[in-house]
PDB file of C-alpha atoms in Angstrom:
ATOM      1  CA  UNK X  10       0.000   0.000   0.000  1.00 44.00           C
ATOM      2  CA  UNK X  11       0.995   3.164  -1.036  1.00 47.00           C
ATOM      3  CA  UNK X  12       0.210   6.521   0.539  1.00 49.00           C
ATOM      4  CA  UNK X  13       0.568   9.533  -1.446  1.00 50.00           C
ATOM      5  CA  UNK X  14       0.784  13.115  -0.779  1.00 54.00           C
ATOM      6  CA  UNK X  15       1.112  16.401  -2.301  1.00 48.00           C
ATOM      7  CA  UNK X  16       4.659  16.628  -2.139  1.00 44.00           C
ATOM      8  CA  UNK X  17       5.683  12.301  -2.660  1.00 43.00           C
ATOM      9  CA  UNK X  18       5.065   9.385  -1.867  1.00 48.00           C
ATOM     10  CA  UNK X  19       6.544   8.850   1.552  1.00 51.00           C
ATOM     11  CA  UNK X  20       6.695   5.266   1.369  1.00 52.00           C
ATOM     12  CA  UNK X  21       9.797   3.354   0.104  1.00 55.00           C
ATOM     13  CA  UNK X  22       8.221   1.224  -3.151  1.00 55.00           C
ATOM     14  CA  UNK X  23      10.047  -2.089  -3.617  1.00 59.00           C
ATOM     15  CA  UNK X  24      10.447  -3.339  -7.110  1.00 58.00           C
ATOM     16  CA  UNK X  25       7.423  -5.976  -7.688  1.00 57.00           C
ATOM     17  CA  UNK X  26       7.205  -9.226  -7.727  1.00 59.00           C
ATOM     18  CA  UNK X  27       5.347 -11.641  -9.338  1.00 62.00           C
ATOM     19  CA  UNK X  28       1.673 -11.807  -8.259  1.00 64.00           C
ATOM     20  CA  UNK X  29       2.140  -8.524  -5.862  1.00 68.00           C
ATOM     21  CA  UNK X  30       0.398  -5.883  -6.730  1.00 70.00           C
ATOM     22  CA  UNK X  31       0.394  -2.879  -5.337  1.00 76.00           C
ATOM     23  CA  UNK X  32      -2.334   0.084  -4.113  1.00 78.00           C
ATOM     24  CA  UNK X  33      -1.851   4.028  -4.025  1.00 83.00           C
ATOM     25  CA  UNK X  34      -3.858   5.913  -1.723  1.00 88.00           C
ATOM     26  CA  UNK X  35      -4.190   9.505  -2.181  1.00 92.00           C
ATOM     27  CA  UNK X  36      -4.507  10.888   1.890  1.00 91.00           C
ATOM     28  CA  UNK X  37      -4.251  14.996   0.973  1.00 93.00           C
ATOM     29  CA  UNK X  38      -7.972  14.987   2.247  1.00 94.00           C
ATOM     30  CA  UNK X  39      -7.061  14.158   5.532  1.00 94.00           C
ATOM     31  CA  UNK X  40      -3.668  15.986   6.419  1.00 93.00           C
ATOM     32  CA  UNK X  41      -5.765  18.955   7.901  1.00 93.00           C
ATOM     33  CA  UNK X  42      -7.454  16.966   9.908  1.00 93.00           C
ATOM     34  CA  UNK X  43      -4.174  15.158  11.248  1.00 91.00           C
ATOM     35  CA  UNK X  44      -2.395  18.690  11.629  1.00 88.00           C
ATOM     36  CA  UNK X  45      -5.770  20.076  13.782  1.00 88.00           C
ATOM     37  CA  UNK X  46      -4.880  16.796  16.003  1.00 87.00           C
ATOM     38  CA  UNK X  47      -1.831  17.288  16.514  1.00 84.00           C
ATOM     39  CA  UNK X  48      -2.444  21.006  17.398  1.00 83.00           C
ATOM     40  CA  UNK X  49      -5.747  20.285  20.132  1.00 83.00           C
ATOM     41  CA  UNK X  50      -3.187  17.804  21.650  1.00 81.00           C
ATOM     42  CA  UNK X  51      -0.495  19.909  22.312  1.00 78.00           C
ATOM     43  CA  UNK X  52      -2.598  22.855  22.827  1.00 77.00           C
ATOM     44  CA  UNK X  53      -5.098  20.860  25.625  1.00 72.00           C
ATOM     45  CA  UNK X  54      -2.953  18.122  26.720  1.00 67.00           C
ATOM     46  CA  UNK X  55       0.554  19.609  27.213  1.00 64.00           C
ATOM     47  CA  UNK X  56       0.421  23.740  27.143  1.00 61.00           C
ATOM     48  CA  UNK X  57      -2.604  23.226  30.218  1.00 62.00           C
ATOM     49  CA  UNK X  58       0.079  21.163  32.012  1.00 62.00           C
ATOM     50  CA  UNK X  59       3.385  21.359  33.893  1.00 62.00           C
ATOM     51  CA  UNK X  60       4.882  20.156  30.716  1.00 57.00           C
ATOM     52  CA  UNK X  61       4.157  23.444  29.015  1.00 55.00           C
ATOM     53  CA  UNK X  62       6.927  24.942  31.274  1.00 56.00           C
ATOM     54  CA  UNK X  63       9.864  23.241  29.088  1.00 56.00           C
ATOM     55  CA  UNK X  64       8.188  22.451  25.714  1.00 56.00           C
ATOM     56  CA  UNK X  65      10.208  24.085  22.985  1.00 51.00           C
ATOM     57  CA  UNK X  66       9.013  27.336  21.559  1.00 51.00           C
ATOM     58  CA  UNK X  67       9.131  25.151  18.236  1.00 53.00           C
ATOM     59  CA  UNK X  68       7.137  22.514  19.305  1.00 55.00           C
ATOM     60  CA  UNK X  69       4.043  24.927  20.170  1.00 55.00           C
ATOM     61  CA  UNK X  70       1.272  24.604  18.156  1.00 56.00           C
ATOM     62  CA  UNK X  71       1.213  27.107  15.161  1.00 56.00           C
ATOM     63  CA  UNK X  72      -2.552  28.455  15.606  1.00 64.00           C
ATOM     64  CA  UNK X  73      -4.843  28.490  18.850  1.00 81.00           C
ATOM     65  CA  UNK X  74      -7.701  25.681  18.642  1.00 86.00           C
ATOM     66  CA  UNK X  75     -11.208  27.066  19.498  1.00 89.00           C
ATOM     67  CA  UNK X  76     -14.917  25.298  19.948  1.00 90.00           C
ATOM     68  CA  UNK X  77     -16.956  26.028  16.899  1.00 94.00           C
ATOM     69  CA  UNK X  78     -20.538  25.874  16.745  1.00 94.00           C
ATOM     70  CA  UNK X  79     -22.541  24.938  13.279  1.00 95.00           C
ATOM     71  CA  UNK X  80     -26.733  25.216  13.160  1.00 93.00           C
ATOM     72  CA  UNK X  81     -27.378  22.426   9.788  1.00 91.00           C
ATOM     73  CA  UNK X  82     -30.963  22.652   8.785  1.00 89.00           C
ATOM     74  CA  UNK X  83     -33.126  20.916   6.557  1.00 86.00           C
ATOM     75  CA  UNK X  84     -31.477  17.700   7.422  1.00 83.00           C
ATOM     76  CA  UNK X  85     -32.826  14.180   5.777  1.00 73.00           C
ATOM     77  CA  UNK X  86     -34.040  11.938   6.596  1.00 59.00           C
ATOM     78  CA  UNK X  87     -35.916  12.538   9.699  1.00 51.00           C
ATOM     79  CA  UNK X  88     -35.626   9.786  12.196  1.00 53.00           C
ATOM     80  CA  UNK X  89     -32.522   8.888  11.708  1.00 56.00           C
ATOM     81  CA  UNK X  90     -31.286  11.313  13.493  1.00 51.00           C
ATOM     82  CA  UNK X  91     -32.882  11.116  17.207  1.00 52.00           C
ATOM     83  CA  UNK X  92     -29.545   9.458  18.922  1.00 52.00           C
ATOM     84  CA  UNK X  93     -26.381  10.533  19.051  1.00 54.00           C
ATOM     85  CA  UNK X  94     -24.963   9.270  16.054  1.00 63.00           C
ATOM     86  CA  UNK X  95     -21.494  11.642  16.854  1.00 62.00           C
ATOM     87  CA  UNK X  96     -19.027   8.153  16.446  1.00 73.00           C
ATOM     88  CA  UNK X  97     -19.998   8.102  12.806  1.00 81.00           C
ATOM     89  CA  UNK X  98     -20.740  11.167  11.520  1.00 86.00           C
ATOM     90  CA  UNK X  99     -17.857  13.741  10.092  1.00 91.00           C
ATOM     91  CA  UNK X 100     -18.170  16.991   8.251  1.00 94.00           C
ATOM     92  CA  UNK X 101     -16.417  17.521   4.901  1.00 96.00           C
ATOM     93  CA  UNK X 102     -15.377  21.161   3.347  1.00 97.00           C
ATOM     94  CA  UNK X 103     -15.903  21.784  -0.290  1.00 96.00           C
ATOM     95  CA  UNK X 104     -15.220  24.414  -3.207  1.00 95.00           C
ATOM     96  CA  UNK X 105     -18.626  23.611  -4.628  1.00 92.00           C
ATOM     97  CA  UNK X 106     -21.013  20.746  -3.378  1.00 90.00           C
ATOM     98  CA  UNK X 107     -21.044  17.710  -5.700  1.00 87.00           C
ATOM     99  CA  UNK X 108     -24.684  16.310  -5.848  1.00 85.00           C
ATOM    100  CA  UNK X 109     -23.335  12.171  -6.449  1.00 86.00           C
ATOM    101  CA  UNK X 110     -21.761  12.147  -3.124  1.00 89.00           C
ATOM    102  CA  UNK X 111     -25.260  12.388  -1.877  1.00 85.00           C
ATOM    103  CA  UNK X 112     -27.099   9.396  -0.623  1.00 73.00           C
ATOM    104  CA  UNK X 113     -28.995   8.608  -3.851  1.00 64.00           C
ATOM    105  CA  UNK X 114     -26.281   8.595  -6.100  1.00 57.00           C
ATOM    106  CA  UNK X 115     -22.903   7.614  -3.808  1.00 50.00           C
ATOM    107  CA  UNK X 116     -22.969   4.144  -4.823  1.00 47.00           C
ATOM    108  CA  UNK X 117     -21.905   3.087  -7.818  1.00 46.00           C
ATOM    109  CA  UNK X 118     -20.625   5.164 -10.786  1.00 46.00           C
ATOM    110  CA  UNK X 119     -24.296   5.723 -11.814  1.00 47.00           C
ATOM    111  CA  UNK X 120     -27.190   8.017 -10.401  1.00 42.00           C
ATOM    112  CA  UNK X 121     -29.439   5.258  -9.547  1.00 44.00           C
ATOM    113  CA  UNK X 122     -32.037   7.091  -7.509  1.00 44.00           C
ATOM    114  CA  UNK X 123     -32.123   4.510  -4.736  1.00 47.00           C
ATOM    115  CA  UNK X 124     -34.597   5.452  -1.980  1.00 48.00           C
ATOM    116  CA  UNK X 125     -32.505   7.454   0.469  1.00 49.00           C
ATOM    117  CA  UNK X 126     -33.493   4.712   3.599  1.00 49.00           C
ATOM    118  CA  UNK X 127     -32.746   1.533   1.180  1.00 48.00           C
ATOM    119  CA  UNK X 128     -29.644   3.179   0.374  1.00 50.00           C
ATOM    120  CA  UNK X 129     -28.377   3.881   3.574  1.00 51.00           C
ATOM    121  CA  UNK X 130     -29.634   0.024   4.866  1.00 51.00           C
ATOM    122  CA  UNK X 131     -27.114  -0.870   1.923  1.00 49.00           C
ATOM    123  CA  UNK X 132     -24.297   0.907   2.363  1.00 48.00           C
ATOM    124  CA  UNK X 133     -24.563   0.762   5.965  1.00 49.00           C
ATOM    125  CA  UNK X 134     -21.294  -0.159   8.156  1.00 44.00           C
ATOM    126  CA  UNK X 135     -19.688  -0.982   5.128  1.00 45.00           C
ATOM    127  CA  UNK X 136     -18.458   2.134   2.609  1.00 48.00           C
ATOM    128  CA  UNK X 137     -19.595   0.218  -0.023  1.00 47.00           C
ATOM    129  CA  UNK X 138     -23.226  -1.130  -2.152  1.00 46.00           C
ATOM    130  CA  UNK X 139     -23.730  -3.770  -4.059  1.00 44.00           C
ATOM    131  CA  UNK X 140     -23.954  -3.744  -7.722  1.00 47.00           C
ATOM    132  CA  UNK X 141     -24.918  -7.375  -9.619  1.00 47.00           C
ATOM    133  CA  UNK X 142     -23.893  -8.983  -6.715  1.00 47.00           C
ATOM    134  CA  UNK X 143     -20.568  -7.312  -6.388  1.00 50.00           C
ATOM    135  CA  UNK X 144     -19.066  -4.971  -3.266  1.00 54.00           C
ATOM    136  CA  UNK X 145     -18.085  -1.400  -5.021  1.00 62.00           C
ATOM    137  CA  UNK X 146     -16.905   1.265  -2.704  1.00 66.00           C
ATOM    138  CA  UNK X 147     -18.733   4.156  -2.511  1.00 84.00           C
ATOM    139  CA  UNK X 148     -18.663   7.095  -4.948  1.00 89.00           C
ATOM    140  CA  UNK X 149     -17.414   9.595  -2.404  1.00 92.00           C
ATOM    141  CA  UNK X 150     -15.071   7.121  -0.512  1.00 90.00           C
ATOM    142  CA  UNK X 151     -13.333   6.373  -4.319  1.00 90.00           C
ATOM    143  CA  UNK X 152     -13.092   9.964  -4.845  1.00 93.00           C
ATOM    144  CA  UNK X 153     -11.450  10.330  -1.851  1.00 93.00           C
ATOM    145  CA  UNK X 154      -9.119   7.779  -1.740  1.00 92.00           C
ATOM    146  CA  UNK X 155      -8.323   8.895  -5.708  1.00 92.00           C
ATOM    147  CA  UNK X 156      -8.041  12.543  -5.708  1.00 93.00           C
ATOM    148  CA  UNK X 157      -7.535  13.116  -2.218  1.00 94.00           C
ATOM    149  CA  UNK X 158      -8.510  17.099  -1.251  1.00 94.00           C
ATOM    150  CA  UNK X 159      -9.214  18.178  -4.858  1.00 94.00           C
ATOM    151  CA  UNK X 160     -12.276  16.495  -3.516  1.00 94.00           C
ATOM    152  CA  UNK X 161     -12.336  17.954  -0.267  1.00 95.00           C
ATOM    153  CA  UNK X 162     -11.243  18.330   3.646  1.00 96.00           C
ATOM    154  CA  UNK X 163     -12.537  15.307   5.795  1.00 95.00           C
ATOM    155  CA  UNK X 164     -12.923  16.257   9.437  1.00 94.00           C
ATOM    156  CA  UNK X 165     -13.790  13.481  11.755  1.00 86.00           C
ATOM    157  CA  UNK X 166     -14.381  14.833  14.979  1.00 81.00           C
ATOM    158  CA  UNK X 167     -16.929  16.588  16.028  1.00 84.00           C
ATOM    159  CA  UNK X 168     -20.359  16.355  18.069  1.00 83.00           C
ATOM    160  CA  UNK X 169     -24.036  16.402  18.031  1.00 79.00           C
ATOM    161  CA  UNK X 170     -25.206  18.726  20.841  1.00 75.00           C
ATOM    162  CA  UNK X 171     -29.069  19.425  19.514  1.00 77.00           C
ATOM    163  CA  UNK X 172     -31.438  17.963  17.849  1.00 75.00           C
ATOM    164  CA  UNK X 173     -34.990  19.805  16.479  1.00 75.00           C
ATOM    165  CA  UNK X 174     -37.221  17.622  14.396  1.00 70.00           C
ATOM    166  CA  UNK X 175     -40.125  18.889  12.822  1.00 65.00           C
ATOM    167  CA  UNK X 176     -43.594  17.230  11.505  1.00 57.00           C
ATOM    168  CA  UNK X 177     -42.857  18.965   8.328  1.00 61.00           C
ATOM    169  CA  UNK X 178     -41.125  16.962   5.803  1.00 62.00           C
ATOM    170  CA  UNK X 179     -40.522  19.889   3.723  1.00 65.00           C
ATOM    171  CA  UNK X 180     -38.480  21.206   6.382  1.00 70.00           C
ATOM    172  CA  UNK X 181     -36.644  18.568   7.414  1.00 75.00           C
ATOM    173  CA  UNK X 182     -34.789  18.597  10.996  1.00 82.00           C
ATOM    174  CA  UNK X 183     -31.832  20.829  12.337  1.00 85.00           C
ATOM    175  CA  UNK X 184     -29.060  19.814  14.456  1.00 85.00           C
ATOM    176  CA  UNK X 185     -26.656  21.779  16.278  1.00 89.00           C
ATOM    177  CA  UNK X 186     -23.626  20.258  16.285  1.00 90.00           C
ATOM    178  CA  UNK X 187     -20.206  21.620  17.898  1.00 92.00           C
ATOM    179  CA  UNK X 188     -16.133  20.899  16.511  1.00 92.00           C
ATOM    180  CA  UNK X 189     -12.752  22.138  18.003  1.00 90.00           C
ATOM    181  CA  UNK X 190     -10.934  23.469  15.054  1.00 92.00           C
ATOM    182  CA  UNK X 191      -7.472  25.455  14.496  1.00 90.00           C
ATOM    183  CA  UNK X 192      -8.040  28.970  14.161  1.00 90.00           C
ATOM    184  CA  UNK X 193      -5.725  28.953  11.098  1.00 90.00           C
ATOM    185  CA  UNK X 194      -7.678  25.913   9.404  1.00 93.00           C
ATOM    186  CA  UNK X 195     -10.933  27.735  10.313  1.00 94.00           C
ATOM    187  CA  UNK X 196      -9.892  31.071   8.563  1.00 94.00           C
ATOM    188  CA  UNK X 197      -8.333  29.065   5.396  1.00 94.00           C
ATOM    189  CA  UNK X 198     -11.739  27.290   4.668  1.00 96.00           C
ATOM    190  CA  UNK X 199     -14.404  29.588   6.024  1.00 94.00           C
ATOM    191  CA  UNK X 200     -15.735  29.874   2.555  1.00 96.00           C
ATOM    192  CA  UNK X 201     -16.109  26.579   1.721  1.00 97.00           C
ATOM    193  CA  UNK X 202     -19.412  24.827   2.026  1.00 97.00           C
ATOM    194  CA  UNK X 203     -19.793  22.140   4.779  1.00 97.00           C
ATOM    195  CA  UNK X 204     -21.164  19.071   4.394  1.00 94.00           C
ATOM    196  CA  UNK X 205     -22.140  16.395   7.038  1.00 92.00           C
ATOM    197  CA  UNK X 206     -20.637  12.915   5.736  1.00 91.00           C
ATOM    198  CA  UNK X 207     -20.943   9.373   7.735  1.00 87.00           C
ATOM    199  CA  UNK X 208     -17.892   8.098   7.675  1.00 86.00           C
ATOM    200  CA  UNK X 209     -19.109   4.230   8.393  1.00 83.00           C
ATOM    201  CA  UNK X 210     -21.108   4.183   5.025  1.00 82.00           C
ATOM    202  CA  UNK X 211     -19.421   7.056   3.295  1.00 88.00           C
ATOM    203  CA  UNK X 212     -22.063   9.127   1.884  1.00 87.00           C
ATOM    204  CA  UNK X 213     -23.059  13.285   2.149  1.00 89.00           C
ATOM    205  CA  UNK X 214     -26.208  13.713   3.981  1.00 87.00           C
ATOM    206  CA  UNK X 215     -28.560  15.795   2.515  1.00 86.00           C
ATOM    207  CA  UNK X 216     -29.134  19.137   4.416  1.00 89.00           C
ATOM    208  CA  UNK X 217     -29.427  22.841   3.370  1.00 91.00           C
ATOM    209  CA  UNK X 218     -25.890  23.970   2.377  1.00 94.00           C
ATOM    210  CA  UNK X 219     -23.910  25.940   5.077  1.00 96.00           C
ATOM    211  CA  UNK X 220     -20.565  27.358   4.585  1.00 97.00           C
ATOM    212  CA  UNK X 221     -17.726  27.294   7.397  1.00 97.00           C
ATOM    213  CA  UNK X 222     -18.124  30.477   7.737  1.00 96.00           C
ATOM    214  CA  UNK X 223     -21.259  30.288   8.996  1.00 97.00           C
ATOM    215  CA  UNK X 224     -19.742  28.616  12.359  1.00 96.00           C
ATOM    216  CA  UNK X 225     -19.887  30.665  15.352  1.00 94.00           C
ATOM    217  CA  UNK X 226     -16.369  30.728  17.912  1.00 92.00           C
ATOM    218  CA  UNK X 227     -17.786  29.518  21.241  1.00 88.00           C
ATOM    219  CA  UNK X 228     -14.174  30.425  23.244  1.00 63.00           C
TER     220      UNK X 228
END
């Protein structure tokens, strides 16, 4: 397996042998992610301690990390959503929204139009459908894996603190949901649109479209 950045491919690659073949994964989606981390962990877990005392000016993380607060409305479907589904949901940051990442159409390489509750059933625990019988990884989770963050930013973490449902299904339901996020990585994609993924089934849920921006600093 080979993992691949923007810069190269940090992995020593062996000449191959017969019957090995080998896999490049494309994990630019994910760096910021790692690097916001990295910077909550030193920032939480060593600056609020003794240790922070004789930690190298160097080693100090490069931006403060704050508690964001999001408001996503119009949020599909409705039920699904009365738990706290926080260990598998993410949030991914986009230059424009790309409808076959959706639900319906994150399957296979065609829209198929799937009800949205058959397709989750699917596609649940899995990141994958099947299509005549075979396992294909989902659209977004190929995308990913391909073109790393010409695709987008994948951000794991984060937490549902609200939930509003409504009787209206034109309306959908609203969730308030809270992240801790690097001041610098906040003000780099502010303008891109935000997306609520699962990360079990790998699919976009389908919501009203927010920006980062629209995230309010809660300290």
């Amino acid at each position: 397996v080979i993992l691949k950045n923007d810069v190269a491919c940090p992995v020593p690659v062996e000449p191959r042998g017969k019957g090995i073949s080998l896999r490049k994964y494309n994990v630019t989606a994910f760096q910021q992610e790692l690097q916001n981390q990295v910077n909550l962990w030193i920032q939480k877990d060593i600056l609020d301690s003794p240790l922070s005392r004789i930690l190298a000016t160097n080693l100090r993380p490069p931006s403060l990390v704050s508690l964001y607060s999001i408001s996503v409305t119009g949020l599909f479907p409705l039920r699904m959503y009365r738990t706290n589904l926080s260990s598998i949901l993410g949030f991914m940051l986009e230059d424009g929204v790309n409808d076959s990442f959706d639900i319906t159409g994150s399957a296979t390489g065609e829209d198929v139009g799937m009800n949205p509750m058959m397709m989750m059933m699917v596609m649940q625990m899995s990141g994958a459908t099947m299509d005549g019988g075979r396992k294909q990884p989902s659209r977004l989770r190929k995308a990913l894996l391909e073109k790393g963050n010409q695709v987008g930013h994948v951000f794991s973490c984060m937490d549902v603190v609200s939930f509003v449902e409504t009787d209206d299904r034109d309306t959908g339901c609203t969730v308030n949901i809270s992240f801790w996020m690097s001041d610098d990585i906040y003000e780099a994609n502010k303008q891109r649109f935000f997306s609520i993924i699962r990360t079990d089934a790998w699919y976009r849920l389908d919501h009203d479209r927010i920006h980062l921006g629209d995230a309010q600093r809660c300290q």
